[in-house]
Amino acid sequence: MTTRHAGPPRTGRVWMWVIIALAVAGIALYLIIDHWTHLAAAAPYAGIIAIAAIHLFGHRGHGSHGRHREQTRHDHTNPPPDDDA
């Protein structure tokens, strides 16, 4: 049985990603230059949405949020025997 090893990326894919990055940069520059007032007006709403998204999806790293820890329950109906007797 032979296994395939990943070789270097094809140059066609690299150029595709370069073109996509340039297009995204051009669109961002266009929005900043020509639509600055619209972006500034939308900034508070974008911040509120970002904060909500961080709180919804970003708390996975804390470990115990939303999970119930097992706690030892004290059974008071049958108390442990006294050692004094």
JSON list of C-alpha atoms in Angstrom, two decimals:
[
{"chain": "A", "resi": 1, "resn": "MET", "atom": "CA", "xyz": [0.00, 0.00, 0.00]},
{"chain": "A", "resi": 2, "resn": "THR", "atom": "CA", "xyz": [1.41, 3.37, -0.93]},
{"chain": "A", "resi": 3, "resn": "THR", "atom": "CA", "xyz": [0.60, 6.61, 0.81]},
{"chain": "A", "resi": 4, "resn": "ARG", "atom": "CA", "xyz": [0.48, 9.97, -0.86]},
{"chain": "A", "resi": 5, "resn": "HIS", "atom": "CA", "xyz": [2.42, 12.78, 0.68]},
{"chain": "A", "resi": 6, "resn": "ALA", "atom": "CA", "xyz": [1.31, 16.34, 0.30]},
{"chain": "A", "resi": 7, "resn": "GLY", "atom": "CA", "xyz": [3.67, 18.13, -2.02]},
{"chain": "A", "resi": 8, "resn": "PRO", "atom": "CA", "xyz": [4.15, 21.82, -2.59]},
{"chain": "A", "resi": 9, "resn": "PRO", "atom": "CA", "xyz": [1.02, 23.78, -3.49]},
{"chain": "A", "resi": 10, "resn": "ARG", "atom": "CA", "xyz": [0.32, 24.23, -7.15]},
{"chain": "A", "resi": 11, "resn": "THR", "atom": "CA", "xyz": [1.17, 27.65, -8.50]},
{"chain": "A", "resi": 12, "resn": "GLY", "atom": "CA", "xyz": [-2.36, 28.02, -9.89]},
{"chain": "A", "resi": 13, "resn": "ARG", "atom": "CA", "xyz": [-3.85, 27.86, -6.41]},
{"chain": "A", "resi": 14, "resn": "VAL", "atom": "CA", "xyz": [-1.35, 30.36, -5.06]},
{"chain": "A", "resi": 15, "resn": "TRP", "atom": "CA", "xyz": [-2.26, 32.84, -7.80]},
{"chain": "A", "resi": 16, "resn": "MET", "atom": "CA", "xyz": [-5.95, 32.27, -7.14]},
{"chain": "A", "resi": 17, "resn": "TRP", "atom": "CA", "xyz": [-5.48, 33.23, -3.47]},
{"chain": "A", "resi": 18, "resn": "VAL", "atom": "CA", "xyz": [-3.39, 36.26, -4.43]},
{"chain": "A", "resi": 19, "resn": "ILE", "atom": "CA", "xyz": [-6.17, 37.45, -6.75]},
{"chain": "A", "resi": 20, "resn": "ILE", "atom": "CA", "xyz": [-8.81, 36.89, -4.06]},
{"chain": "A", "resi": 21, "resn": "ALA", "atom": "CA", "xyz": [-6.72, 38.80, -1.48]},
{"chain": "A", "resi": 22, "resn": "LEU", "atom": "CA", "xyz": [-6.24, 41.72, -3.87]},
{"chain": "A", "resi": 23, "resn": "ALA", "atom": "CA", "xyz": [-9.97, 41.80, -4.66]},
{"chain": "A", "resi": 24, "resn": "VAL", "atom": "CA", "xyz": [-10.89, 41.84, -0.96]},
{"chain": "A", "resi": 25, "resn": "ALA", "atom": "CA", "xyz": [-8.33, 44.59, -0.30]},
{"chain": "A", "resi": 26, "resn": "GLY", "atom": "CA", "xyz": [-9.72, 46.62, -3.21]},
{"chain": "A", "resi": 27, "resn": "ILE", "atom": "CA", "xyz": [-13.29, 46.27, -1.99]},
{"chain": "A", "resi": 28, "resn": "ALA", "atom": "CA", "xyz": [-12.26, 47.28, 1.53]},
{"chain": "A", "resi": 29, "resn": "LEU", "atom": "CA", "xyz": [-10.39, 50.32, 0.22]},
{"chain": "A", "resi": 30, "resn": "TYR", "atom": "CA", "xyz": [-13.40, 51.32, -1.90]},
{"chain": "A", "resi": 31, "resn": "LEU", "atom": "CA", "xyz": [-15.72, 51.05, 1.10]},
{"chain": "A", "resi": 32, "resn": "ILE", "atom": "CA", "xyz": [-13.40, 53.08, 3.30]},
{"chain": "A", "resi": 33, "resn": "ILE", "atom": "CA", "xyz": [-12.83, 55.87, 0.76]},
{"chain": "A", "resi": 34, "resn": "ASP", "atom": "CA", "xyz": [-16.27, 56.27, -0.81]},
{"chain": "A", "resi": 35, "resn": "HIS", "atom": "CA", "xyz": [-18.57, 55.17, 1.99]},
{"chain": "A", "resi": 36, "resn": "TRP", "atom": "CA", "xyz": [-16.80, 56.43, 5.11]},
{"chain": "A", "resi": 37, "resn": "THR", "atom": "CA", "xyz": [-19.91, 58.11, 6.55]},
{"chain": "A", "resi": 38, "resn": "HIS", "atom": "CA", "xyz": [-21.96, 54.94, 6.15]},
{"chain": "A", "resi": 39, "resn": "LEU", "atom": "CA", "xyz": [-19.27, 52.85, 7.81]},
{"chain": "A", "resi": 40, "resn": "ALA", "atom": "CA", "xyz": [-18.96, 55.31, 10.67]},
{"chain": "A", "resi": 41, "resn": "ALA", "atom": "CA", "xyz": [-22.73, 55.25, 11.20]},
{"chain": "A", "resi": 42, "resn": "ALA", "atom": "CA", "xyz": [-22.76, 51.43, 11.24]},
{"chain": "A", "resi": 43, "resn": "ALA", "atom": "CA", "xyz": [-19.76, 51.08, 13.60]},
{"chain": "A", "resi": 44, "resn": "PRO", "atom": "CA", "xyz": [-21.74, 51.07, 16.89]},
{"chain": "A", "resi": 45, "resn": "TYR", "atom": "CA", "xyz": [-24.09, 48.40, 15.58]},
{"chain": "A", "resi": 46, "resn": "ALA", "atom": "CA", "xyz": [-21.16, 46.32, 14.33]},
{"chain": "A", "resi": 47, "resn": "GLY", "atom": "CA", "xyz": [-19.59, 46.63, 17.78]},
{"chain": "A", "resi": 48, "resn": "ILE", "atom": "CA", "xyz": [-22.76, 45.44, 19.49]},
{"chain": "A", "resi": 49, "resn": "ILE", "atom": "CA", "xyz": [-23.00, 42.48, 17.12]},
{"chain": "A", "resi": 50, "resn": "ALA", "atom": "CA", "xyz": [-19.31, 41.67, 17.66]},
{"chain": "A", "resi": 51, "resn": "ILE", "atom": "CA", "xyz": [-19.71, 41.72, 21.45]},
{"chain": "A", "resi": 52, "resn": "ALA", "atom": "CA", "xyz": [-22.77, 39.46, 21.24]},
{"chain": "A", "resi": 53, "resn": "ALA", "atom": "CA", "xyz": [-20.92, 37.05, 18.96]},
{"chain": "A", "resi": 54, "resn": "ILE", "atom": "CA", "xyz": [-17.93, 36.94, 21.31]},
{"chain": "A", "resi": 55, "resn": "HIS", "atom": "CA", "xyz": [-20.20, 36.14, 24.24]},
{"chain": "A", "resi": 56, "resn": "LEU", "atom": "CA", "xyz": [-22.08, 33.48, 22.31]},
{"chain": "A", "resi": 57, "resn": "PHE", "atom": "CA", "xyz": [-19.15, 31.71, 20.68]},
{"chain": "A", "resi": 58, "resn": "GLY", "atom": "CA", "xyz": [-16.08, 32.80, 22.58]},
{"chain": "A", "resi": 59, "resn": "HIS", "atom": "CA", "xyz": [-16.69, 31.26, 26.00]},
{"chain": "A", "resi": 60, "resn": "ARG", "atom": "CA", "xyz": [-15.66, 27.75, 25.01]},
{"chain": "A", "resi": 61, "resn": "GLY", "atom": "CA", "xyz": [-12.15, 28.41, 26.27]},
{"chain": "A", "resi": 62, "resn": "HIS", "atom": "CA", "xyz": [-13.21, 29.00, 29.87]},
{"chain": "A", "resi": 63, "resn": "GLY", "atom": "CA", "xyz": [-14.14, 25.38, 30.44]},
{"chain": "A", "resi": 64, "resn": "SER", "atom": "CA", "xyz": [-16.95, 25.49, 32.95]},
{"chain": "A", "resi": 65, "resn": "HIS", "atom": "CA", "xyz": [-19.46, 27.92, 31.45]},
{"chain": "A", "resi": 66, "resn": "GLY", "atom": "CA", "xyz": [-22.77, 26.21, 30.91]},
{"chain": "A", "resi": 67, "resn": "ARG", "atom": "CA", "xyz": [-21.61, 22.92, 32.38]},
{"chain": "A", "resi": 68, "resn": "HIS", "atom": "CA", "xyz": [-22.75, 21.48, 35.67]},
{"chain": "A", "resi": 69, "resn": "ARG", "atom": "CA", "xyz": [-20.03, 20.28, 37.97]},
{"chain": "A", "resi": 70, "resn": "GLU", "atom": "CA", "xyz": [-20.68, 17.16, 39.93]},
{"chain": "A", "resi": 71, "resn": "GLN", "atom": "CA", "xyz": [-21.14, 18.14, 43.52]},
{"chain": "A", "resi": 72, "resn": "THR", "atom": "CA", "xyz": [-21.21, 15.83, 46.48]},
{"chain": "A", "resi": 73, "resn": "ARG", "atom": "CA", "xyz": [-24.60, 15.82, 48.08]},
{"chain": "A", "resi": 74, "resn": "HIS", "atom": "CA", "xyz": [-24.99, 15.59, 51.79]},
{"chain": "A", "resi": 75, "resn": "ASP", "atom": "CA", "xyz": [-27.55, 13.02, 52.74]},
{"chain": "A", "resi": 76, "resn": "HIS", "atom": "CA", "xyz": [-29.06, 14.21, 56.03]},
{"chain": "A", "resi": 77, "resn": "THR", "atom": "CA", "xyz": [-31.53, 11.33, 56.35]},
{"chain": "A", "resi": 78, "resn": "ASN", "atom": "CA", "xyz": [-28.79, 8.86, 57.30]},
{"chain": "A", "resi": 79, "resn": "PRO", "atom": "CA", "xyz": [-26.07, 10.79, 59.11]},
{"chain": "A", "resi": 80, "resn": "PRO", "atom": "CA", "xyz": [-22.66, 9.13, 59.42]},
{"chain": "A", "resi": 81, "resn": "PRO", "atom": "CA", "xyz": [-22.04, 7.25, 62.65]},
{"chain": "A", "resi": 82, "resn": "ASP", "atom": "CA", "xyz": [-20.31, 9.06, 65.48]},
{"chain": "A", "resi": 83, "resn": "ASP", "atom": "CA", "xyz": [-16.82, 7.87, 66.33]},
{"chain": "A", "resi": 84, "resn": "ASP", "atom": "CA", "xyz": [-17.34, 8.76, 70.01]},
{"chain": "A", "resi": 85, "resn": "ALA", "atom": "CA", "xyz": [-19.64, 5.83, 70.77]}
]
